[in-house]
Tab-separated table of C-alpha atoms and ligand atoms in Angstrom:
chain	number	residue	atom	x	y	z
A	706	UNK	CA	-15.839	7.103	-1.311
A	707	UNK	CA	-15.953	10.086	0.334
A	708	UNK	CA	-12.973	11.832	-1.021
A	709	UNK	CA	-12.067	13.153	3.364
A	710	UNK	CA	-13.054	9.377	3.948
A	711	UNK	CA	-9.933	8.662	2.011
A	712	UNK	CA	-8.126	11.360	3.232
A	713	UNK	CA	-8.561	10.242	7.096
A	714	UNK	CA	-7.793	6.186	6.957
A	715	UNK	CA	-9.614	5.924	9.242
A	716	UNK	CA	-11.847	3.631	6.435
A	717	UNK	CA	-11.068	0.029	7.653
A	718	UNK	CA	-13.720	-2.279	5.698
A	719	UNK	CA	-14.393	-5.517	7.377
A	720	UNK	CA	-13.848	-3.696	10.849
A	721	UNK	CA	-10.424	-4.528	11.002
A	722	UNK	CA	-7.619	-3.139	13.405
A	723	UNK	CA	-5.413	-0.955	11.074
A	724	UNK	CA	-2.011	-1.643	10.497
A	725	UNK	CA	0.715	-1.257	13.926
A	726	UNK	CA	3.254	1.726	14.212
A	727	UNK	CA	5.475	2.850	11.270
A	728	UNK	CA	3.429	0.475	8.548
A	729	UNK	CA	0.290	1.933	9.014
A	730	UNK	CA	1.901	4.268	7.281
A	731	UNK	CA	2.527	2.076	4.459
A	732	UNK	CA	-1.186	0.850	4.472
A	733	UNK	CA	-2.480	4.784	4.022
A	734	UNK	CA	-0.373	4.988	1.564
A	735	UNK	CA	-1.247	1.215	-0.793
A	736	UNK	CA	-4.606	2.942	0.415
A	737	UNK	CA	-4.719	6.635	-1.002
A	738	UNK	CA	-7.335	5.149	-3.964
A	739	UNK	CA	-10.550	3.772	-4.452
A	740	UNK	CA	-9.811	1.767	-7.314
A	741	UNK	CA	-13.536	0.556	-7.340
A	742	UNK	CA	-15.469	4.020	-7.010
A	743	UNK	CA	-12.661	6.264	-7.099
A	744	UNK	CA	-11.201	8.999	-6.231
A	745	UNK	CA	-7.445	8.750	-6.322
A	746	UNK	CA	-6.112	11.340	-4.513
A	747	UNK	CA	-2.608	10.698	-6.549
A	748	UNK	CA	-4.393	12.207	-9.642
A	749	UNK	CA	-2.587	15.109	-9.048
A	750	UNK	CA	-0.870	17.691	-7.187
A	751	UNK	CA	-3.020	19.240	-4.672
A	752	UNK	CA	-4.757	15.852	-3.740
A	753	UNK	CA	-1.174	14.127	-3.534
A	754	UNK	CA	-0.016	17.290	-1.145
A	755	UNK	CA	-2.428	16.981	0.913
A	756	UNK	CA	-2.625	12.742	1.228
A	757	UNK	CA	1.542	14.119	2.600
A	758	UNK	CA	0.151	16.939	4.842
A	759	UNK	CA	-2.505	14.696	6.911
A	760	UNK	CA	0.424	12.017	6.870
A	761	UNK	CA	2.761	14.716	8.610
A	762	UNK	CA	4.980	14.778	5.674
A	763	UNK	CA	4.027	18.253	4.086
A	764	UNK	CA	6.022	19.029	0.872
A	765	UNK	CA	6.042	20.848	-2.022
A	766	UNK	CA	4.628	19.265	-5.259
A	767	UNK	CA	6.491	19.046	-8.775
A	768	UNK	CA	4.522	18.217	-11.911
A	769	UNK	CA	6.163	14.389	-12.338
A	770	UNK	CA	5.360	13.327	-8.347
A	771	UNK	CA	1.942	12.127	-8.382
A	772	UNK	CA	3.098	9.948	-11.584
A	773	UNK	CA	6.021	8.636	-9.541
A	774	UNK	CA	3.898	8.124	-6.244
A	775	UNK	CA	1.479	6.605	-8.099
A	776	UNK	CA	3.797	3.720	-9.652
A	777	UNK	CA	5.057	3.699	-6.583
A	778	UNK	CA	2.088	2.905	-4.907
A	779	UNK	CA	1.037	0.074	-7.596
A	780	UNK	CA	4.591	-1.826	-6.975
A	781	UNK	CA	3.929	-1.759	-2.951
A	782	UNK	CA	0.299	-3.038	-3.535
A	783	UNK	CA	1.893	-5.823	-5.924
A	784	UNK	CA	4.107	-6.542	-2.732
A	785	UNK	CA	0.580	-7.026	-0.810
A	786	UNK	CA	-0.472	-9.669	-3.585
A	787	UNK	CA	1.971	-11.536	-3.165
A	788	UNK	CA	1.756	-11.687	0.823
A	789	UNK	CA	-1.416	-12.697	-0.174
A	790	UNK	CA	-0.258	-15.908	-2.072
A	791	UNK	CA	-0.372	-13.984	-5.498
A	792	UNK	CA	2.947	-14.810	-7.279
A	793	UNK	CA	6.493	-12.379	-6.358
A	794	UNK	CA	6.708	-9.555	-8.950
A	795	UNK	CA	10.143	-8.594	-9.730
A	796	UNK	CA	9.142	-5.742	-11.454
A	797	UNK	CA	7.865	-3.842	-8.893
A	798	UNK	CA	10.538	-4.636	-6.460
A	799	UNK	CA	12.536	-3.003	-8.989
A	800	UNK	CA	10.665	0.224	-8.983
A	801	UNK	CA	11.115	0.551	-5.294
A	802	UNK	CA	14.708	-0.015	-5.507
A	803	UNK	CA	14.648	2.736	-7.344
A	804	UNK	CA	12.386	4.604	-5.556
A	805	UNK	CA	14.519	3.745	-2.457
A	806	UNK	CA	17.819	4.946	-4.223
A	807	UNK	CA	16.253	8.545	-4.811
A	808	UNK	CA	15.044	8.448	-1.497
A	809	UNK	CA	18.419	8.095	-0.410
A	810	UNK	CA	17.535	5.967	2.090
A	811	UNK	CA	20.293	5.703	4.744
A	812	UNK	CA	21.009	3.643	7.968
A	813	UNK	CA	21.048	5.408	10.420
A	814	UNK	CA	22.224	3.694	14.192
A	815	UNK	CA	20.529	6.487	16.519
A	816	UNK	CA	16.931	5.929	15.555
A	817	UNK	CA	18.026	2.172	13.957
A	818	UNK	CA	15.901	3.061	10.899
A	819	UNK	CA	16.389	3.783	7.635
A	820	UNK	CA	16.151	7.176	6.986
A	821	UNK	CA	15.888	9.068	3.669
A	822	UNK	CA	17.996	11.990	2.761
A	823	UNK	CA	16.575	13.279	-0.183
A	824	UNK	CA	14.177	15.940	-0.180
A	825	UNK	CA	10.480	17.098	-1.149
A	826	UNK	CA	7.939	13.668	-2.244
A	827	UNK	CA	10.844	11.965	-2.807
A	828	UNK	CA	12.126	11.842	0.589
A	829	UNK	CA	8.487	11.423	2.031
A	830	UNK	CA	8.253	8.031	-0.322
A	831	UNK	CA	11.681	7.197	1.397
A	832	UNK	CA	9.090	7.288	4.740
A	833	UNK	CA	6.721	4.840	3.857
A	834	UNK	CA	9.780	3.137	1.697
A	835	UNK	CA	11.696	2.664	4.995
A	836	UNK	CA	8.686	1.912	7.035
A	837	UNK	CA	7.421	-1.391	4.677
A	838	UNK	CA	11.624	-2.275	4.734
A	839	UNK	CA	11.141	-2.144	8.812
A	840	UNK	CA	8.581	-4.501	9.160
A	841	UNK	CA	9.899	-7.313	6.314
A	842	UNK	CA	12.628	-7.062	9.367
A	843	UNK	CA	10.492	-7.911	11.996
A	844	UNK	CA	8.228	-10.178	10.794
A	845	UNK	CA	5.254	-7.400	10.564
A	846	UNK	CA	5.028	-7.372	6.696
A	847	UNK	CA	3.712	-10.427	5.948
A	848	UNK	CA	0.786	-9.928	7.401
A	849	UNK	CA	-0.283	-6.641	5.329
A	850	UNK	CA	-2.390	-7.779	2.150
A	851	UNK	CA	-3.561	-6.447	-0.828
A	852	UNK	CA	-7.690	-7.803	-1.107
A	853	UNK	CA	-7.658	-10.362	-4.515
A	854	UNK	CA	-10.748	-9.543	-5.217
A	855	UNK	CA	-10.149	-7.836	-9.300
A	856	UNK	CA	-11.425	-4.314	-8.676
A	857	UNK	CA	-11.050	-3.553	-4.883
A	858	UNK	CA	-6.902	-4.089	-3.976
A	859	UNK	CA	-7.553	-2.495	-0.534
A	860	UNK	CA	-4.596	-2.984	1.783
A	861	UNK	CA	-5.319	-4.685	5.802
A	862	UNK	CA	-3.684	-5.287	8.083
A	863	UNK	CA	-4.633	-9.657	9.069
A	864	UNK	CA	-4.893	-9.943	12.842
A	865	UNK	CA	-6.543	-13.564	12.484
A	866	UNK	CA	-4.154	-16.149	14.438
A	867	UNK	CA	-3.089	-18.343	11.845
A	868	UNK	CA	-2.770	-15.049	9.210
A	869	UNK	CA	-5.694	-16.953	6.976
A	870	UNK	CA	-7.273	-13.985	6.100
A	871	UNK	CA	-8.192	-13.224	1.820
A	872	UNK	CA	-10.204	-10.685	1.347
A	873	UNK	CA	-10.190	-7.126	2.768
A	874	UNK	CA	-13.762	-7.543	4.423
A	875	UNK	CA	-15.820	-11.341	3.869
A	876	UNK	CA	-19.261	-9.353	3.420
A	877	UNK	CA	-17.941	-6.774	0.694
A	878	UNK	CA	-15.213	-8.518	-1.097
A	879	UNK	CA	-15.317	-12.257	-0.332
A	880	UNK	CA	-19.180	-12.571	-0.443
A	881	UNK	CA	-18.489	-11.051	-4.134
A	882	UNK	CA	-15.765	-14.005	-5.513
A	883	UNK	CA	-14.740	-17.522	-4.226
A	884	UNK	CA	-11.759	-17.884	-3.075
A	885	UNK	CA	-11.911	-21.101	-5.091
A	886	UNK	CA	-12.571	-19.165	-8.396
A	887	UNK	CA	-9.670	-16.692	-7.372
A	888	UNK	CA	-7.087	-19.052	-6.368
A	889	UNK	CA	-7.894	-21.262	-9.817
A	890	UNK	CA	-7.564	-18.141	-11.929
A	891	UNK	CA	-3.974	-16.946	-10.121
A	892	UNK	CA	-2.879	-21.036	-10.895
A	893	UNK	CA	-3.995	-20.404	-14.016
A	894	UNK	CA	-2.297	-16.964	-14.381
A	895	UNK	CA	1.030	-18.101	-13.314
A	896	UNK	CA	1.173	-21.564	-15.681
B	2184	ZN	ZN1	-11.889	-5.338	-0.846
């Protein structure tokens, strides 16, 4: 995928509408990499800095920040796989708990939101985690899913009436791997 297309946050396979409200920030964070073809915007400080600026959270990026951002991103993606039928991932949940503590997320009653008290990239990641947490409370979270095709993992918002969508795009991913094979493999993996 073109780097600019990835940065724009406007790429939505299958012509799906993106998530609404703050959850859209979570979706954009997870979709900061084209896992199959590249690039990964969080590969280096410059790319992470660009993504943060484009998403209204400019921050000074330190050398360790890209690796941390990638770890949090993949932990979020793991939760989105769980929203799509994969087993829960306690390791990923622990990664997010640690990132929330680094961000010093605090409830702010005037905003009815979790707000990060840290600075820099920790705070930006905190905004993403605060948005994810809020959407868990308002019920929209379970519709943000990761595409299960091995090389894809794209985050999409499932607006189908019974929340039954599995693939980011039936044409791009659903056609390459049948749901039956996917679920057989999942069952084998989880024993
Ligand atoms: Zn896909």
